């Protein structure tokens, strides 16, 4: 069965053959198959977006919704982005996939806006590979025009790896912000030289990584780190948000330290646009 699968993986495109010949030791059969399926699924649009609300920790109001891509594999069922995003990045399939995500998120943002929701932004995750594409800014502009989205409804989440691995990143980030789009630094605190980036890169928001939030209530070190990040953000005039809040206690500590925005299972898991809409409706202050 494995042999047959490999044969078909080889037939299904040059990428498969090359990987098989040069890296048989490191790339597993599963990986080769996944890569080919990914390519096919992008053509056939087997993806969807879930959204996870971001909330004001004091009022409970929704301040934003993060788009998280889901792969509905025809045979294997739902595959986690942690598993396929790295493959999509290595194969550059993240470019067409990322464009689809952005387009879809823009349309959804306008749907909510046209239903009368305000004071929210839809956030889209982007990889270094996407930002490195020639004409990246032009591509974003064309999607904004095509979907008619208001740029103030959009936010882009970048990780520190973007900052570490790109030469032109400074210019690109400024270009994104010039469009009126907010830029956040995701997984903040986990990189090597986290703090030094802040001096050089024009971002709007720090998103404190969930590893610091999850043991906030039981670990002095995490409290110290989180407190420092929040006060740094407040001092230099950046917004700050915490991700991965699962307990009320964690939210209370964050509020106590001066962080007023958060996201996590305690409020809502990532879910369909319909369920998010009901959540927004419910949390709206009239
Ligand atoms: P991320 O951007 O750091 O997203 C947060 C992840 O943590 C999401 O996992 C979310 O479901 C999960 N999460 C949220 N709240 C909690 C919580 O309270 N507790 C715990 N344990 N987990 C929580 P998900 O959806 O599996 O996404 C994983 C990663 O895949 C994302 O991490 C992001 O790096 C990447 N990703 C997802 N969608 C896209 C996309 O459209 N483009 C790109 N480039 N990357 C994406
Ligand atoms: Ca994110
Ligand atoms: Ca994150
Ligand atoms: Ca992460």
mmCIF file of C-alpha atoms and ligand atoms in Angstrom:
data_model
loop_
_atom_site.group_PDB
_atom_site.id
_atom_site.type_symbol
_atom_site.label_atom_id
_atom_site.label_comp_id
_atom_site.label_asym_id
_atom_site.label_seq_id
_atom_site.Cartn_x
_atom_site.Cartn_y
_atom_site.Cartn_z
ATOM 1 C CA UNK A 1 0.000 0.000 0.000
ATOM 2 C CA UNK A 2 2.825 2.362 0.895
ATOM 3 C CA UNK A 3 4.519 1.601 -2.394
ATOM 4 C CA UNK A 4 1.397 2.394 -4.332
ATOM 5 C CA UNK A 5 0.979 5.623 -2.415
ATOM 6 C CA UNK A 6 4.544 6.634 -3.164
ATOM 7 C CA UNK A 7 4.034 5.877 -6.859
ATOM 8 C CA UNK A 8 1.027 8.117 -6.933
ATOM 9 C CA UNK A 9 2.810 10.800 -4.921
ATOM 10 C CA UNK A 10 5.562 10.734 -7.537
ATOM 11 C CA UNK A 11 3.065 11.049 -10.348
ATOM 12 C CA UNK A 12 1.285 13.913 -8.713
ATOM 13 C CA UNK A 13 3.863 16.571 -9.383
ATOM 14 C CA UNK A 14 7.510 17.475 -9.587
ATOM 15 C CA UNK A 15 7.726 18.579 -5.969
ATOM 16 C CA UNK A 16 6.959 15.079 -4.789
ATOM 17 C CA UNK A 17 9.678 13.469 -6.872
ATOM 18 C CA UNK A 18 12.349 15.866 -5.799
ATOM 19 C CA UNK A 19 11.590 15.459 -2.130
ATOM 20 C CA UNK A 20 11.571 11.696 -2.467
ATOM 21 C CA UNK A 21 14.924 11.582 -4.227
ATOM 22 C CA UNK A 22 16.834 14.092 -2.157
ATOM 23 C CA UNK A 23 15.383 13.710 1.266
ATOM 24 C CA UNK A 24 13.991 10.223 1.617
ATOM 25 C CA UNK A 25 15.564 9.926 5.027
ATOM 26 C CA UNK A 26 14.022 13.039 6.484
ATOM 27 C CA UNK A 27 10.697 13.404 4.700
ATOM 28 C CA UNK A 28 8.208 10.757 5.573
ATOM 29 C CA UNK A 29 5.690 9.247 3.229
ATOM 30 C CA UNK A 30 2.947 10.895 5.214
ATOM 31 C CA UNK A 31 4.591 14.224 4.649
ATOM 32 C CA UNK A 32 4.895 13.701 0.886
ATOM 33 C CA UNK A 33 1.256 12.720 0.644
ATOM 34 C CA UNK A 34 0.182 15.672 2.748
ATOM 35 C CA UNK A 35 2.096 18.041 0.523
ATOM 36 C CA UNK A 36 0.350 16.738 -2.582
ATOM 37 C CA UNK A 37 -3.029 16.798 -0.898
ATOM 38 C CA UNK A 38 -2.396 20.356 0.204
ATOM 39 C CA UNK A 39 -1.761 21.409 -3.364
ATOM 40 C CA UNK A 40 -4.946 19.696 -4.489
ATOM 41 C CA UNK A 41 -7.015 21.074 -1.621
ATOM 42 C CA UNK A 42 -5.982 24.627 -2.463
ATOM 43 C CA UNK A 43 -7.323 24.143 -5.988
ATOM 44 C CA UNK A 44 -10.520 22.548 -4.702
ATOM 45 C CA UNK A 45 -10.913 24.962 -1.771
ATOM 46 C CA UNK A 46 -11.131 22.488 1.079
ATOM 47 C CA UNK A 47 -10.384 25.203 3.600
ATOM 48 C CA UNK A 48 -12.484 27.255 5.921
ATOM 49 C CA UNK A 49 -11.921 29.954 8.510
ATOM 50 C CA UNK A 50 -12.857 29.806 12.138
ATOM 51 C CA UNK A 51 -12.733 33.008 14.147
ATOM 52 C CA UNK A 52 -11.737 33.505 17.754
ATOM 53 C CA UNK A 53 -13.058 36.593 19.540
ATOM 54 C CA UNK A 54 -10.754 39.029 21.312
ATOM 55 C CA UNK A 55 -12.485 40.780 24.182
ATOM 56 C CA UNK A 56 -12.205 43.785 26.432
ATOM 57 C CA UNK A 57 -11.378 42.149 29.763
ATOM 58 C CA UNK A 58 -13.356 44.728 31.706
ATOM 59 C CA UNK A 59 -16.563 44.955 29.714
ATOM 60 C CA UNK A 60 -16.526 41.641 27.848
ATOM 61 C CA UNK A 61 -17.168 43.428 24.564
ATOM 62 C CA UNK A 62 -15.666 41.942 21.420
ATOM 63 C CA UNK A 63 -12.761 44.047 20.159
ATOM 64 C CA UNK A 64 -11.697 41.771 17.345
ATOM 65 C CA UNK A 65 -11.823 38.342 15.770
ATOM 66 C CA UNK A 66 -8.785 36.336 14.693
ATOM 67 C CA UNK A 67 -9.165 34.278 11.537
ATOM 68 C CA UNK A 68 -7.688 30.789 11.922
ATOM 69 C CA UNK A 69 -7.505 28.580 8.868
ATOM 70 C CA UNK A 70 -8.914 25.041 8.922
ATOM 71 C CA UNK A 71 -8.152 22.291 6.437
ATOM 72 C CA UNK A 72 -11.037 19.933 5.884
ATOM 73 C CA UNK A 73 -9.206 17.009 4.323
ATOM 74 C CA UNK A 74 -11.601 14.865 2.277
ATOM 75 C CA UNK A 75 -10.343 11.598 3.823
ATOM 76 C CA UNK A 76 -8.449 12.519 6.970
ATOM 77 C CA UNK A 77 -10.927 15.063 8.304
ATOM 78 C CA UNK A 78 -9.832 18.273 9.952
ATOM 79 C CA UNK A 79 -6.054 18.810 10.083
ATOM 80 C CA UNK A 80 -4.547 21.290 12.525
ATOM 81 C CA UNK A 81 -2.764 24.359 11.111
ATOM 82 C CA UNK A 82 0.219 23.533 13.312
ATOM 83 C CA UNK A 83 0.629 20.489 11.098
ATOM 84 C CA UNK A 84 0.060 21.936 7.630
ATOM 85 C CA UNK A 85 1.158 25.587 7.865
ATOM 86 C CA UNK A 86 4.852 24.579 8.104
ATOM 87 C CA UNK A 87 4.436 22.431 4.968
ATOM 88 C CA UNK A 88 2.572 25.243 3.223
ATOM 89 C CA UNK A 89 5.447 27.580 4.093
ATOM 90 C CA UNK A 90 8.194 25.255 2.856
ATOM 91 C CA UNK A 91 6.400 24.655 -0.421
ATOM 92 C CA UNK A 92 5.309 28.297 -0.750
ATOM 93 C CA UNK A 93 1.733 27.097 -1.020
ATOM 94 C CA UNK A 94 1.181 29.524 1.852
ATOM 95 C CA UNK A 95 1.119 32.281 -0.778
ATOM 96 C CA UNK A 96 -2.069 31.236 -2.598
ATOM 97 C CA UNK A 97 -3.535 29.901 0.661
ATOM 98 C CA UNK A 98 -2.706 33.130 2.512
ATOM 99 C CA UNK A 99 -4.278 35.216 -0.248
ATOM 100 C CA UNK A 100 -7.431 33.136 0.064
ATOM 101 C CA UNK A 101 -7.439 33.603 3.859
ATOM 102 C CA UNK A 102 -7.052 37.368 3.532
ATOM 103 C CA UNK A 103 -9.760 37.662 0.891
ATOM 104 C CA UNK A 104 -12.165 35.521 2.916
ATOM 105 C CA UNK A 105 -11.456 37.461 6.132
ATOM 106 C CA UNK A 106 -12.009 40.796 4.345
ATOM 107 C CA UNK A 107 -15.369 39.610 3.046
ATOM 108 C CA UNK A 108 -16.384 38.433 6.522
ATOM 109 C CA UNK A 109 -15.299 41.730 8.089
ATOM 110 C CA UNK A 110 -17.524 43.630 5.656
ATOM 111 C CA UNK A 111 -20.429 41.250 6.291
ATOM 112 C CA UNK A 112 -20.254 42.026 10.008
ATOM 113 C CA UNK A 113 -19.763 45.722 9.351
ATOM 114 C CA UNK A 114 -22.794 45.829 7.070
ATOM 115 C CA UNK A 115 -24.840 44.145 9.786
ATOM 116 C CA UNK A 116 -24.060 47.097 12.034
ATOM 117 C CA UNK A 117 -21.220 45.735 14.143
ATOM 118 C CA UNK A 118 -18.579 48.319 14.987
ATOM 119 C CA UNK A 119 -15.497 48.570 17.163
ATOM 120 C CA UNK A 120 -14.015 45.302 15.953
ATOM 121 C CA UNK A 121 -11.179 44.260 13.670
ATOM 122 C CA UNK A 122 -10.608 40.993 11.878
ATOM 123 C CA UNK A 123 -7.040 39.742 12.346
ATOM 124 C CA UNK A 124 -5.183 37.617 9.814
ATOM 125 C CA UNK A 125 -1.980 35.681 10.492
ATOM 126 C CA UNK A 126 0.795 36.068 7.935
ATOM 127 C CA UNK A 127 4.032 34.186 7.382
ATOM 128 C CA UNK A 128 7.414 35.558 6.394
ATOM 129 C CA UNK A 129 7.134 33.731 3.065
ATOM 130 C CA UNK A 130 4.095 35.836 2.190
ATOM 131 C CA UNK A 131 5.773 39.117 3.046
ATOM 132 C CA UNK A 132 8.802 38.138 0.999
ATOM 133 C CA UNK A 133 6.786 37.634 -2.180
ATOM 134 C CA UNK A 134 7.468 40.249 -4.816
ATOM 135 C CA UNK A 135 4.495 42.618 -5.075
ATOM 136 C CA UNK A 136 3.192 41.582 -1.640
ATOM 137 C CA UNK A 137 1.872 45.088 -0.944
ATOM 138 C CA UNK A 138 0.272 45.304 -4.381
ATOM 139 C CA UNK A 139 -1.438 41.968 -3.749
ATOM 140 C CA UNK A 140 -2.855 43.212 -0.453
ATOM 141 C CA UNK A 141 -4.040 46.399 -2.124
ATOM 142 C CA UNK A 142 -5.792 44.471 -4.849
ATOM 143 C CA UNK A 143 -7.574 42.276 -2.296
ATOM 144 C CA UNK A 144 -8.674 45.384 -0.369
ATOM 145 C CA UNK A 145 -10.090 46.869 -3.548
ATOM 146 C CA UNK A 146 -11.696 43.641 -4.713
ATOM 147 C CA UNK A 147 -13.481 43.028 -1.396
ATOM 148 C CA UNK A 148 -14.241 46.693 -0.742
ATOM 149 C CA UNK A 149 -13.089 46.254 2.859
ATOM 150 C CA UNK A 150 -12.444 49.233 5.102
ATOM 151 C CA UNK A 151 -8.760 48.978 6.105
ATOM 152 C CA UNK A 152 -9.626 49.972 9.673
ATOM 153 C CA UNK A 153 -11.466 46.660 9.983
ATOM 154 C CA UNK A 154 -8.225 44.776 9.372
ATOM 155 C CA UNK A 155 -5.282 43.693 11.455
ATOM 156 C CA UNK A 156 -2.266 41.594 10.514
ATOM 157 C CA UNK A 157 -0.509 39.365 13.043
ATOM 158 C CA UNK A 158 3.182 38.759 12.459
ATOM 159 C CA UNK A 159 5.574 36.702 14.550
ATOM 160 C CA UNK A 160 9.049 37.732 15.529
ATOM 161 C CA UNK A 161 10.464 35.252 13.026
ATOM 162 C CA UNK A 162 9.245 37.654 10.352
ATOM 163 C CA UNK A 163 11.300 40.421 11.884
ATOM 164 C CA UNK A 164 14.355 38.232 12.315
ATOM 165 C CA UNK A 165 14.402 36.801 8.811
ATOM 166 C CA UNK A 166 13.669 39.678 6.512
ATOM 167 C CA UNK A 167 15.688 42.581 5.245
ATOM 168 C CA UNK A 168 12.911 44.683 3.817
ATOM 169 C CA UNK A 169 10.504 43.998 6.637
ATOM 170 C CA UNK A 170 10.687 47.522 8.046
ATOM 171 C CA UNK A 171 9.488 49.067 4.786
ATOM 172 C CA UNK A 172 6.836 46.395 4.304
ATOM 173 C CA UNK A 173 5.375 46.904 7.777
ATOM 174 C CA UNK A 174 5.258 50.643 7.231
ATOM 175 C CA UNK A 175 3.511 50.087 3.926
ATOM 176 C CA UNK A 176 0.910 47.851 5.577
ATOM 177 C CA UNK A 177 0.276 50.457 8.251
ATOM 178 C CA UNK A 178 0.095 53.213 5.665
ATOM 179 C CA UNK A 179 -2.909 51.362 4.227
ATOM 180 C CA UNK A 180 -4.589 51.872 7.604
ATOM 181 C CA UNK A 181 -4.108 48.281 8.723
ATOM 182 C CA UNK A 182 -3.033 47.530 12.302
ATOM 183 C CA UNK A 183 0.049 45.344 12.775
ATOM 184 C CA UNK A 184 0.535 43.129 15.845
ATOM 185 C CA UNK A 185 3.483 41.151 17.043
ATOM 186 C CA UNK A 186 2.199 37.647 17.780
ATOM 187 C CA UNK A 187 3.659 35.146 20.293
ATOM 188 C CA UNK A 188 5.447 38.056 21.917
ATOM 189 C CA UNK A 189 8.129 37.134 24.431
ATOM 190 C CA UNK A 190 9.136 33.817 22.916
ATOM 191 C CA UNK A 191 11.771 35.037 20.461
ATOM 192 C CA UNK A 192 15.460 35.543 21.020
ATOM 193 C CA UNK A 193 15.774 39.274 21.071
ATOM 194 C CA UNK A 194 12.184 40.219 21.540
ATOM 195 C CA UNK A 195 12.817 43.593 23.116
ATOM 196 C CA UNK A 196 15.382 44.823 20.649
ATOM 197 C CA UNK A 197 12.884 44.513 17.794
ATOM 198 C CA UNK A 198 10.596 47.042 19.364
ATOM 199 C CA UNK A 199 13.127 49.761 18.876
ATOM 200 C CA UNK A 200 13.297 49.188 15.143
ATOM 201 C CA UNK A 201 9.926 47.901 14.021
ATOM 202 C CA UNK A 202 6.843 50.024 13.817
ATOM 203 C CA UNK A 203 4.110 47.807 15.251
ATOM 204 C CA UNK A 204 0.854 48.765 16.968
ATOM 205 C CA UNK A 205 0.221 45.881 19.342
ATOM 206 C CA UNK A 206 2.077 43.279 21.386
ATOM 207 C CA UNK A 207 0.320 39.956 21.749
ATOM 208 C CA UNK A 208 1.734 38.201 24.811
ATOM 209 C CA UNK A 209 2.370 34.545 24.058
ATOM 210 C CA UNK A 210 0.077 32.074 25.763
ATOM 211 C CA UNK A 211 2.918 30.157 27.413
ATOM 212 C CA UNK A 212 3.252 33.078 29.862
ATOM 213 C CA UNK A 213 -0.491 33.334 30.404
ATOM 214 C CA UNK A 214 -1.206 29.687 31.081
ATOM 215 C CA UNK A 215 0.759 29.506 34.333
ATOM 216 C CA UNK A 216 0.238 33.131 35.304
ATOM 217 C CA UNK A 217 -1.748 32.168 38.396
ATOM 218 C CA UNK A 218 0.817 29.694 39.676
ATOM 219 C CA UNK A 219 4.214 30.903 38.571
ATOM 220 C CA UNK A 220 5.995 33.973 39.908
ATOM 221 C CA UNK A 221 8.355 34.089 36.887
ATOM 222 C CA UNK A 222 5.502 34.293 34.401
ATOM 223 C CA UNK A 223 3.874 37.030 36.443
ATOM 224 C CA UNK A 224 7.111 39.010 36.403
ATOM 225 C CA UNK A 225 7.521 38.611 32.634
ATOM 226 C CA UNK A 226 3.918 39.493 31.863
ATOM 227 C CA UNK A 227 3.964 42.485 34.183
ATOM 228 C CA UNK A 228 7.137 43.733 32.483
ATOM 229 C CA UNK A 229 5.738 43.339 28.971
ATOM 230 C CA UNK A 230 2.521 45.154 29.911
ATOM 231 C CA UNK A 231 4.287 48.054 31.533
ATOM 232 C CA UNK A 232 6.726 48.292 28.639
ATOM 233 C CA UNK A 233 3.827 48.423 26.169
ATOM 234 C CA UNK A 234 2.012 51.025 28.237
ATOM 235 C CA UNK A 235 5.188 53.108 28.547
ATOM 236 C CA UNK A 236 6.048 53.210 24.857
ATOM 237 C CA UNK A 237 2.434 53.571 23.778
ATOM 238 C CA UNK A 238 1.696 50.179 22.266
ATOM 239 C CA UNK A 239 -1.504 48.207 22.679
ATOM 240 C CA UNK A 240 -1.154 44.953 24.519
ATOM 241 C CA UNK A 241 -3.268 41.805 24.397
ATOM 242 C CA UNK A 242 -2.936 38.431 26.099
ATOM 243 C CA UNK A 243 -3.721 35.158 24.334
ATOM 244 C CA UNK A 244 -4.559 31.752 25.753
ATOM 245 C CA UNK A 245 -6.621 32.891 28.747
ATOM 246 C CA UNK A 246 -8.337 29.815 30.149
ATOM 247 C CA UNK A 247 -9.140 30.896 33.695
ATOM 248 C CA UNK A 248 -10.865 33.830 35.320
ATOM 249 C CA UNK A 249 -7.908 34.147 37.655
ATOM 250 C CA UNK A 250 -5.568 34.784 34.725
ATOM 251 C CA UNK A 251 -7.814 37.542 33.390
ATOM 252 C CA UNK A 252 -7.906 39.187 36.821
ATOM 253 C CA UNK A 253 -4.134 39.237 37.098
ATOM 254 C CA UNK A 254 -3.880 40.749 33.616
ATOM 255 C CA UNK A 255 -6.348 43.487 34.479
ATOM 256 C CA UNK A 256 -4.468 44.161 37.670
ATOM 257 C CA UNK A 257 -1.271 44.644 35.634
ATOM 258 C CA UNK A 258 -2.942 47.016 33.190
ATOM 259 C CA UNK A 259 -3.739 44.755 30.237
ATOM 260 C CA UNK A 260 -7.317 45.267 29.091
ATOM 261 C CA UNK A 261 -7.609 42.994 26.107
ATOM 262 C CA UNK A 262 -7.525 39.225 25.905
ATOM 263 C CA UNK A 263 -8.383 36.103 24.022
ATOM 264 C CA UNK A 264 -8.710 32.472 25.020
ATOM 265 C CA UNK A 265 -10.905 29.478 25.674
ATOM 266 C CA UNK A 266 -12.215 31.157 28.833
ATOM 267 C CA UNK A 267 -14.123 33.549 26.553
ATOM 268 C CA UNK A 268 -14.517 31.524 23.393
ATOM 269 C CA UNK A 269 -12.812 28.856 21.334
ATOM 270 C CA UNK A 270 -12.278 29.576 17.652
ATOM 271 C CA UNK A 271 -15.620 28.917 15.998
ATOM 272 C CA UNK A 272 -17.784 29.553 12.947
ATOM 273 C CA UNK A 273 -18.698 33.088 11.850
ATOM 274 C CA UNK A 274 -22.311 32.373 12.847
ATOM 275 C CA UNK A 275 -21.443 31.447 16.424
ATOM 276 C CA UNK A 276 -19.055 34.423 16.627
ATOM 277 C CA UNK A 277 -21.836 36.707 15.496
ATOM 278 C CA UNK A 278 -24.113 35.465 18.279
ATOM 279 C CA UNK A 279 -21.235 35.998 20.709
ATOM 280 C CA UNK A 280 -20.743 39.578 19.473
ATOM 281 C CA UNK A 281 -24.455 40.221 19.729
ATOM 282 C CA UNK A 282 -24.546 38.944 23.283
ATOM 283 C CA UNK A 283 -21.476 40.873 24.446
ATOM 284 C CA UNK A 284 -22.498 44.149 22.832
ATOM 285 C CA UNK A 285 -23.123 46.983 25.221
ATOM 286 C CA UNK A 286 -26.207 48.880 24.208
HETATM 287 P P1 LIG B 1 -1.516 31.497 16.726
HETATM 288 O O1 LIG B 1 -1.633 32.574 15.705
HETATM 289 O O2 LIG B 1 -0.622 31.754 17.881
HETATM 290 O O3 LIG B 1 -3.022 31.194 17.182
HETATM 291 C C1 LIG B 1 -3.373 30.801 18.480
HETATM 292 C C2 LIG B 1 -3.631 29.326 18.583
HETATM 293 O O4 LIG B 1 -3.936 29.000 19.940
HETATM 294 C C3 LIG B 1 -4.820 28.824 17.772
HETATM 295 O O5 LIG B 1 -4.538 27.488 17.375
HETATM 296 C C4 LIG B 1 -5.945 28.855 18.814
HETATM 297 O O6 LIG B 1 -7.002 27.958 18.514
HETATM 298 C C5 LIG B 1 -5.211 28.407 20.046
HETATM 299 N N1 LIG B 1 -5.846 28.934 21.286
HETATM 300 C C6 LIG B 1 -6.610 30.032 21.421
HETATM 301 N N2 LIG B 1 -7.005 30.203 22.708
HETATM 302 C C7 LIG B 1 -6.466 29.185 23.413
HETATM 303 C C8 LIG B 1 -6.520 28.795 24.804
HETATM 304 O O7 LIG B 1 -7.143 29.432 25.655
HETATM 305 N N3 LIG B 1 -5.818 27.680 25.153
HETATM 306 C C9 LIG B 1 -5.122 26.931 24.247
HETATM 307 N N4 LIG B 1 -4.485 25.851 24.673
HETATM 308 N N5 LIG B 1 -5.058 27.272 22.922
HETATM 309 C C10 LIG B 1 -5.727 28.371 22.513
HETATM 310 P P2 LIG B 1 -4.784 26.990 15.895
HETATM 311 O O8 LIG B 1 -6.076 27.528 15.364
HETATM 312 O O9 LIG B 1 -4.582 25.513 15.895
HETATM 313 O O10 LIG B 1 -3.608 27.686 15.064
HETATM 314 C C11 LIG B 1 -2.283 27.346 15.300
HETATM 315 C C12 LIG B 1 -1.333 28.270 14.563
HETATM 316 O O11 LIG B 1 -1.435 28.097 13.146
HETATM 317 C C13 LIG B 1 -1.595 29.740 14.804
HETATM 318 O O12 LIG B 1 -1.030 30.121 16.039
HETATM 319 C C14 LIG B 1 -0.887 30.361 13.604
HETATM 320 O O13 LIG B 1 0.491 30.468 13.859
HETATM 321 C C15 LIG B 1 -1.097 29.318 12.535
HETATM 322 N N6 LIG B 1 -2.186 29.760 11.630
HETATM 323 C C16 LIG B 1 -3.519 29.585 11.750
HETATM 324 N N7 LIG B 1 -4.168 30.144 10.702
HETATM 325 C C17 LIG B 1 -3.209 30.708 9.914
HETATM 326 C C18 LIG B 1 -3.237 31.444 8.669
HETATM 327 O O14 LIG B 1 -4.294 31.747 8.075
HETATM 328 N N8 LIG B 1 -2.033 31.834 8.161
HETATM 329 C C19 LIG B 1 -0.854 31.556 8.773
HETATM 330 N N9 LIG B 1 0.280 31.983 8.212
HETATM 331 N N10 LIG B 1 -0.793 30.891 9.936
HETATM 332 C C20 LIG B 1 -1.950 30.463 10.500
HETATM 333 CA CA1 LIG B 2 -2.090 34.723 15.774
HETATM 334 CA CA1 LIG B 3 -0.085 33.558 19.070
HETATM 335 CA CA1 LIG B 4 1.648 30.290 18.249
#
